[in-house]
mmCIF file of C-alpha atoms and ligand atoms in Angstrom:
data_model
loop_
_atom_site.group_PDB
_atom_site.id
_atom_site.type_symbol
_atom_site.label_atom_id
_atom_site.label_comp_id
_atom_site.label_asym_id
_atom_site.label_seq_id
_atom_site.Cartn_x
_atom_site.Cartn_y
_atom_site.Cartn_z
ATOM 1 C CA MET A 28 148.193 33.031 71.912
ATOM 2 C CA ILE A 29 147.083 32.470 68.243
ATOM 3 C CA LEU A 30 143.573 32.922 67.077
ATOM 4 C CA TYR A 31 142.740 30.993 64.072
ATOM 5 C CA GLY A 32 140.026 32.555 61.587
ATOM 6 C CA SER A 33 139.239 35.482 59.624
ATOM 7 C CA THR A 34 137.079 38.645 61.153
ATOM 8 C CA MET A 35 134.856 38.336 58.348
ATOM 9 C CA SER A 36 133.246 35.680 60.513
ATOM 10 C CA PRO A 37 130.951 37.433 63.107
ATOM 11 C CA PHE A 38 132.464 34.538 65.917
ATOM 12 C CA VAL A 39 135.964 35.476 65.038
ATOM 13 C CA ARG A 40 135.237 39.159 65.005
ATOM 14 C CA LYS A 41 133.510 38.577 68.614
ATOM 15 C CA VAL A 42 136.478 36.971 70.010
ATOM 16 C CA ALA A 43 139.024 39.349 68.465
ATOM 17 C CA ALA A 44 137.064 42.559 69.773
ATOM 18 C CA TYR A 45 136.684 40.887 73.172
ATOM 19 C CA ALA A 46 140.429 40.405 73.296
ATOM 20 C CA ALA A 47 141.110 43.913 72.394
ATOM 21 C CA GLU A 48 138.781 45.225 75.137
ATOM 22 C CA LYS A 49 140.453 43.187 77.515
ATOM 23 C CA GLY A 50 143.967 44.012 76.533
ATOM 24 C CA ILE A 51 144.657 40.339 75.409
ATOM 25 C CA GLU A 52 147.353 40.079 72.910
ATOM 26 C CA LEU A 53 145.942 37.439 70.223
ATOM 27 C CA LYS A 54 148.029 36.766 67.089
ATOM 28 C CA LEU A 55 145.473 36.506 64.141
ATOM 29 C CA ARG A 56 146.350 33.642 62.027
ATOM 30 C CA ALA A 57 144.253 34.260 58.642
ATOM 31 C CA ILE A 58 142.406 31.082 57.464
ATOM 32 C CA GLY A 59 139.966 30.289 54.909
ATOM 33 C CA LEU A 60 136.380 28.315 55.399
ATOM 34 C CA ALA A 61 137.046 24.592 56.291
ATOM 35 C CA ASP A 62 140.759 25.288 56.277
ATOM 36 C CA PRO A 63 143.098 22.385 55.854
ATOM 37 C CA ASP A 64 145.885 23.943 57.848
ATOM 38 C CA PRO A 65 146.658 20.963 60.467
ATOM 39 C CA ASP A 66 147.360 23.181 63.430
ATOM 40 C CA PHE A 67 143.975 24.740 63.130
ATOM 41 C CA ARG A 68 142.409 21.485 62.251
ATOM 42 C CA ALA A 69 143.904 19.931 65.693
ATOM 43 C CA ALA A 70 142.315 23.079 67.679
ATOM 44 C CA SER A 71 138.686 22.844 65.844
ATOM 45 C CA PRO A 72 137.690 19.079 65.082
ATOM 46 C CA PHE A 73 135.083 20.514 62.915
ATOM 47 C CA ARG A 74 136.910 22.899 61.140
ATOM 48 C CA LYS A 75 134.962 25.935 62.217
ATOM 49 C CA MET A 76 136.493 29.175 63.112
ATOM 50 C CA PRO A 77 137.422 30.547 65.391
ATOM 51 C CA ALA A 78 140.033 28.422 67.272
ATOM 52 C CA LEU A 79 142.524 29.215 69.974
ATOM 53 C CA VAL A 80 146.063 27.820 70.540
ATOM 54 C CA ASP A 81 147.391 28.895 74.003
ATOM 55 C CA GLY A 82 150.799 26.752 74.222
ATOM 56 C CA ASP A 83 149.721 23.277 74.521
ATOM 57 C CA TYR A 84 145.999 24.124 75.202
ATOM 58 C CA LYS A 85 143.611 24.163 72.297
ATOM 59 C CA LEU A 86 140.084 25.328 71.951
ATOM 60 C CA ALA A 87 137.346 25.971 69.411
ATOM 61 C CA ASP A 88 133.823 27.930 69.715
ATOM 62 C CA SER A 89 134.113 31.652 70.215
ATOM 63 C CA SER A 90 131.917 31.362 73.346
ATOM 64 C CA ALA A 91 133.987 28.465 74.765
ATOM 65 C CA ILE A 92 137.397 30.621 74.123
ATOM 66 C CA ILE A 93 135.834 33.709 75.614
ATOM 67 C CA HIS A 94 135.105 31.891 78.816
ATOM 68 C CA TYR A 95 138.655 30.421 78.758
ATOM 69 C CA LEU A 96 139.847 33.896 78.334
ATOM 70 C CA GLU A 97 137.786 35.437 81.153
ATOM 71 C CA ALA A 98 138.607 32.913 83.655
ATOM 72 C CA LYS A 99 142.242 33.178 82.647
ATOM 73 C CA TYR A 100 142.056 37.170 82.615
ATOM 74 C CA PRO A 101 139.603 38.538 85.041
ATOM 75 C CA THR A 102 139.846 42.092 84.655
ATOM 76 C CA PRO A 103 138.448 44.273 83.329
ATOM 77 C CA GLU A 104 135.436 42.025 83.988
ATOM 78 C CA LEU A 105 133.388 41.471 80.377
ATOM 79 C CA ILE A 106 131.374 38.580 81.814
ATOM 80 C CA PRO A 107 129.648 39.891 85.075
ATOM 81 C CA VAL A 108 129.999 37.878 88.131
ATOM 82 C CA ASP A 109 126.548 38.791 89.606
ATOM 83 C CA PRO A 110 124.211 35.489 88.863
ATOM 84 C CA GLN A 111 121.429 37.523 87.135
ATOM 85 C CA LEU A 112 123.670 40.032 85.097
ATOM 86 C CA ARG A 113 125.694 36.849 84.080
ATOM 87 C CA GLY A 114 122.753 34.898 83.081
ATOM 88 C CA ARG A 115 121.556 38.003 80.950
ATOM 89 C CA THR A 116 124.992 38.567 79.438
ATOM 90 C CA ILE A 117 124.974 34.917 78.285
ATOM 91 C CA TRP A 118 121.524 34.962 77.007
ATOM 92 C CA TYR A 119 122.484 37.976 74.680
ATOM 93 C CA ASP A 120 125.682 35.916 73.544
ATOM 94 C CA GLU A 121 123.327 32.960 72.568
ATOM 95 C CA PHE A 122 120.725 35.121 70.954
ATOM 96 C CA ALA A 123 123.289 36.651 68.713
ATOM 97 C CA ASP A 124 125.120 33.317 67.926
ATOM 98 C CA THR A 125 121.993 31.671 67.156
ATOM 99 C CA LEU A 126 119.251 33.711 66.140
ATOM 100 C CA LEU A 127 121.117 36.822 64.649
ATOM 101 C CA PHE A 128 123.644 34.584 63.294
ATOM 102 C CA ALA A 129 121.077 32.275 61.249
ATOM 103 C CA CYS A 130 119.541 35.113 59.832
ATOM 104 C CA GLY A 131 122.826 37.297 59.000
ATOM 105 C CA GLY A 132 124.229 34.024 57.722
ATOM 106 C CA LYS A 133 121.675 33.619 55.062
ATOM 107 C CA MET A 134 122.240 37.021 53.918
ATOM 108 C CA PHE A 135 126.243 37.197 53.830
ATOM 109 C CA PHE A 136 126.741 33.691 52.405
ATOM 110 C CA ASN A 137 124.355 34.213 49.505
ATOM 111 C CA ARG A 138 125.271 37.704 49.010
ATOM 112 C CA VAL A 139 129.161 37.803 49.523
ATOM 113 C CA VAL A 140 130.722 34.493 50.449
ATOM 114 C CA ALA A 141 129.332 32.410 47.467
ATOM 115 C CA PRO A 142 129.761 35.014 44.713
ATOM 116 C CA ARG A 143 133.014 36.474 46.052
ATOM 117 C CA PHE A 144 134.834 33.605 47.725
ATOM 118 C CA LEU A 145 133.446 30.440 46.286
ATOM 119 C CA GLY A 146 133.302 31.398 42.655
ATOM 120 C CA ARG A 147 129.409 30.594 42.460
ATOM 121 C CA GLU A 148 126.102 32.485 42.594
ATOM 122 C CA GLY A 149 124.514 32.734 46.089
ATOM 123 C CA ASP A 150 120.452 32.157 46.225
ATOM 124 C CA ALA A 151 119.206 35.603 46.179
ATOM 125 C CA ALA A 152 115.712 34.408 47.258
ATOM 126 C CA ILE A 153 117.102 33.055 50.613
ATOM 127 C CA ALA A 154 118.932 36.209 51.606
ATOM 128 C CA ASP A 155 115.910 38.354 50.347
ATOM 129 C CA ALA A 156 113.445 36.156 52.552
ATOM 130 C CA ALA A 157 115.988 36.253 55.688
ATOM 131 C CA GLU A 158 116.168 40.184 55.313
ATOM 132 C CA ARG A 159 112.263 40.260 54.793
ATOM 133 C CA ASP A 160 111.092 37.760 57.118
ATOM 134 C CA GLU A 161 113.567 36.813 59.744
ATOM 135 C CA LEU A 162 115.539 40.195 60.407
ATOM 136 C CA PRO A 163 112.640 42.437 61.498
ATOM 137 C CA PRO A 164 111.304 40.603 64.173
ATOM 138 C CA LEU A 165 115.004 40.479 65.856
ATOM 139 C CA LEU A 166 115.367 44.416 65.397
ATOM 140 C CA ASP A 167 112.108 44.798 66.994
ATOM 141 C CA TYR A 168 113.187 42.711 70.134
ATOM 142 C CA LEU A 169 116.339 44.557 70.361
ATOM 143 C CA GLU A 170 114.369 47.916 69.863
ATOM 144 C CA GLY A 171 112.392 47.223 73.192
ATOM 145 C CA VAL A 172 115.509 46.182 75.416
ATOM 146 C CA VAL A 173 118.400 48.404 74.599
ATOM 147 C CA PRO A 174 118.823 51.057 77.441
ATOM 148 C CA ASP A 175 119.324 54.497 77.135
ATOM 149 C CA SER A 176 123.090 53.760 78.291
ATOM 150 C CA GLY A 177 123.883 52.321 74.939
ATOM 151 C CA PHE A 178 124.804 48.810 77.054
ATOM 152 C CA LEU A 179 122.654 45.704 77.090
ATOM 153 C CA VAL A 180 123.477 44.663 80.695
ATOM 154 C CA ASP A 181 124.733 46.691 83.693
ATOM 155 C CA ASP A 182 124.944 50.045 81.836
ATOM 156 C CA ARG A 183 128.893 48.934 80.905
ATOM 157 C CA LEU A 184 130.326 47.302 78.196
ATOM 158 C CA THR A 185 130.027 43.486 78.414
ATOM 159 C CA LEU A 186 130.257 40.278 76.353
ATOM 160 C CA ALA A 187 126.553 40.795 75.677
ATOM 161 C CA ASP A 188 127.383 43.991 73.364
ATOM 162 C CA ILE A 189 130.248 42.516 71.655
ATOM 163 C CA ALA A 190 128.501 39.496 70.739
ATOM 164 C CA VAL A 191 125.488 41.238 69.454
ATOM 165 C CA ALA A 192 126.894 44.003 67.607
ATOM 166 C CA SER A 193 129.343 41.708 65.755
ATOM 167 C CA PRO A 194 126.714 40.243 63.210
ATOM 168 C CA PHE A 195 125.611 43.918 62.367
ATOM 169 C CA ALA A 196 129.014 44.258 60.874
ATOM 170 C CA ASN A 197 128.409 41.511 58.362
ATOM 171 C CA PHE A 198 124.727 43.008 57.763
ATOM 172 C CA ASP A 199 126.376 45.933 56.643
ATOM 173 C CA HIS A 200 129.103 44.444 54.286
ATOM 174 C CA CYS A 201 126.055 42.607 52.466
ATOM 175 C CA GLY A 202 124.094 45.824 52.065
ATOM 176 C CA VAL A 203 121.750 45.622 54.868
ATOM 177 C CA LYS A 204 121.117 48.999 56.401
ATOM 178 C CA ILE A 205 119.182 49.577 59.692
ATOM 179 C CA ASP A 206 116.224 51.841 59.316
ATOM 180 C CA ALA A 207 117.004 54.727 61.961
ATOM 181 C CA ALA A 208 113.651 55.478 61.546
ATOM 182 C CA ARG A 209 111.964 52.077 62.435
ATOM 183 C CA HIS A 210 114.492 51.004 64.724
ATOM 184 C CA PRO A 211 116.235 54.550 66.101
ATOM 185 C CA LYS A 212 117.506 52.775 69.409
ATOM 186 C CA VAL A 213 119.088 49.766 67.689
ATOM 187 C CA SER A 214 120.672 51.999 64.981
ATOM 188 C CA ALA A 215 122.365 54.037 67.706
ATOM 189 C CA TYR A 216 123.277 51.327 69.648
ATOM 190 C CA VAL A 217 124.991 49.168 66.961
ATOM 191 C CA GLU A 218 126.911 52.477 65.831
ATOM 192 C CA GLY A 219 127.999 53.048 69.411
ATOM 193 C CA ILE A 220 129.606 49.553 69.841
ATOM 194 C CA LEU A 221 130.916 49.067 66.197
ATOM 195 C CA THR A 222 132.638 52.477 66.304
ATOM 196 C CA ARG A 223 134.753 51.582 69.250
ATOM 197 C CA PRO A 224 138.353 51.079 68.071
ATOM 198 C CA SER A 225 138.189 47.149 69.059
ATOM 199 C CA PHE A 226 135.610 46.747 66.182
ATOM 200 C CA ALA A 227 136.229 49.755 64.101
ATOM 201 C CA ARG A 228 140.034 48.441 63.218
ATOM 202 C CA PRO A 229 138.862 45.197 61.965
ATOM 203 C CA ILE A 230 135.800 46.311 60.221
ATOM 204 C CA ALA A 231 138.076 48.820 58.236
ATOM 205 C CA ARG A 232 140.215 45.746 57.287
ATOM 206 C CA GLU A 233 137.367 43.745 56.156
ATOM 207 C CA ARG A 234 135.879 46.737 54.074
ATOM 208 C CA ALA A 235 139.274 47.092 52.268
ATOM 209 C CA PHE A 236 139.472 43.413 51.566
ATOM 210 C CA LEU A 237 136.004 43.347 50.235
ATOM 211 C CA GLU A 238 136.561 46.202 47.986
ATOM 212 C CA ARG A 239 139.883 44.521 46.404
ATOM 213 C CA ALA A 240 137.870 40.873 46.364
HETATM 214 N N1 GSH B 302 129.492 28.151 67.612
HETATM 215 C C1 GSH B 302 130.749 28.372 66.850
HETATM 216 C C2 GSH B 302 130.246 28.716 65.327
HETATM 217 C C3 GSH B 302 131.566 28.733 64.333
HETATM 218 C C4 GSH B 302 131.115 28.811 62.739
HETATM 219 O O1 GSH B 302 130.026 28.351 62.574
HETATM 220 N N2 GSH B 302 132.136 29.452 62.103
HETATM 221 C C5 GSH B 302 131.949 29.399 60.782
HETATM 222 C C6 GSH B 302 132.335 30.640 60.264
HETATM 223 S S1 GSH B 302 131.300 32.036 60.486
HETATM 224 C C7 GSH B 302 132.408 28.471 60.026
HETATM 225 O O2 GSH B 302 133.891 28.035 60.481
HETATM 226 N N3 GSH B 302 131.906 27.554 59.115
HETATM 227 C C8 GSH B 302 132.719 26.439 58.240
HETATM 228 C C9 GSH B 302 132.228 25.405 58.170
HETATM 229 O O3 GSH B 302 130.763 25.355 58.482
HETATM 230 O O4 GSH B 302 132.633 24.285 57.581
HETATM 231 C C10 GSH B 302 131.234 29.488 67.441
HETATM 232 O O5 GSH B 302 130.780 30.407 68.347
HETATM 233 O O6 GSH B 302 132.639 29.694 67.265
#
């Protein structure tokens, strides 16, 4: 199976970490933003990463891909079957893909993507406003829901943790540190998930790439 994208994207990193936790081998095919590669375009009609190709089957969108893989490879179970646990897991996946990403994207795009990859200045005011106004309520929310077990749902690793932790790597890449005095649970939680080998390996490669760029 081929996964098109760059793990610098929180959505691609989410799928890559999910696959690593499941023991599913995905070949990462590196592509850039809105890449013209015809095979990627055939799998992702709006040229958003990630996209998956499994034989003749093509699929875009991180959550769609993960639901496909979970149905194809049910164990270890990372999307609980229990209705309430499943609902909660999907809530966190959506929370990450919409609210966390909307905030993180403004910081990452303007501080990293625009200046380093697009050769133009980012809008520092947009990034600063996101960090100052949008991020704290999201962290306050997480601080109130992170359980002592270190896992958001069912006291074990699920898609919820993979989805929620992934954008925090981008926060780190653009210099946003979680204040452990104000958000001690979030700080420890994110550290616990992102130091798992499924995340630590791609994040180390991303850091090395950013140092060279
Ligand atoms: N809901 C999609 C979002 C994918 C997405 O927005 N990917 C971004 C990179 S983080 C992208 O490819 N953007 C390129 C573009 O919008 O042209 C998912 O979960 O995969």
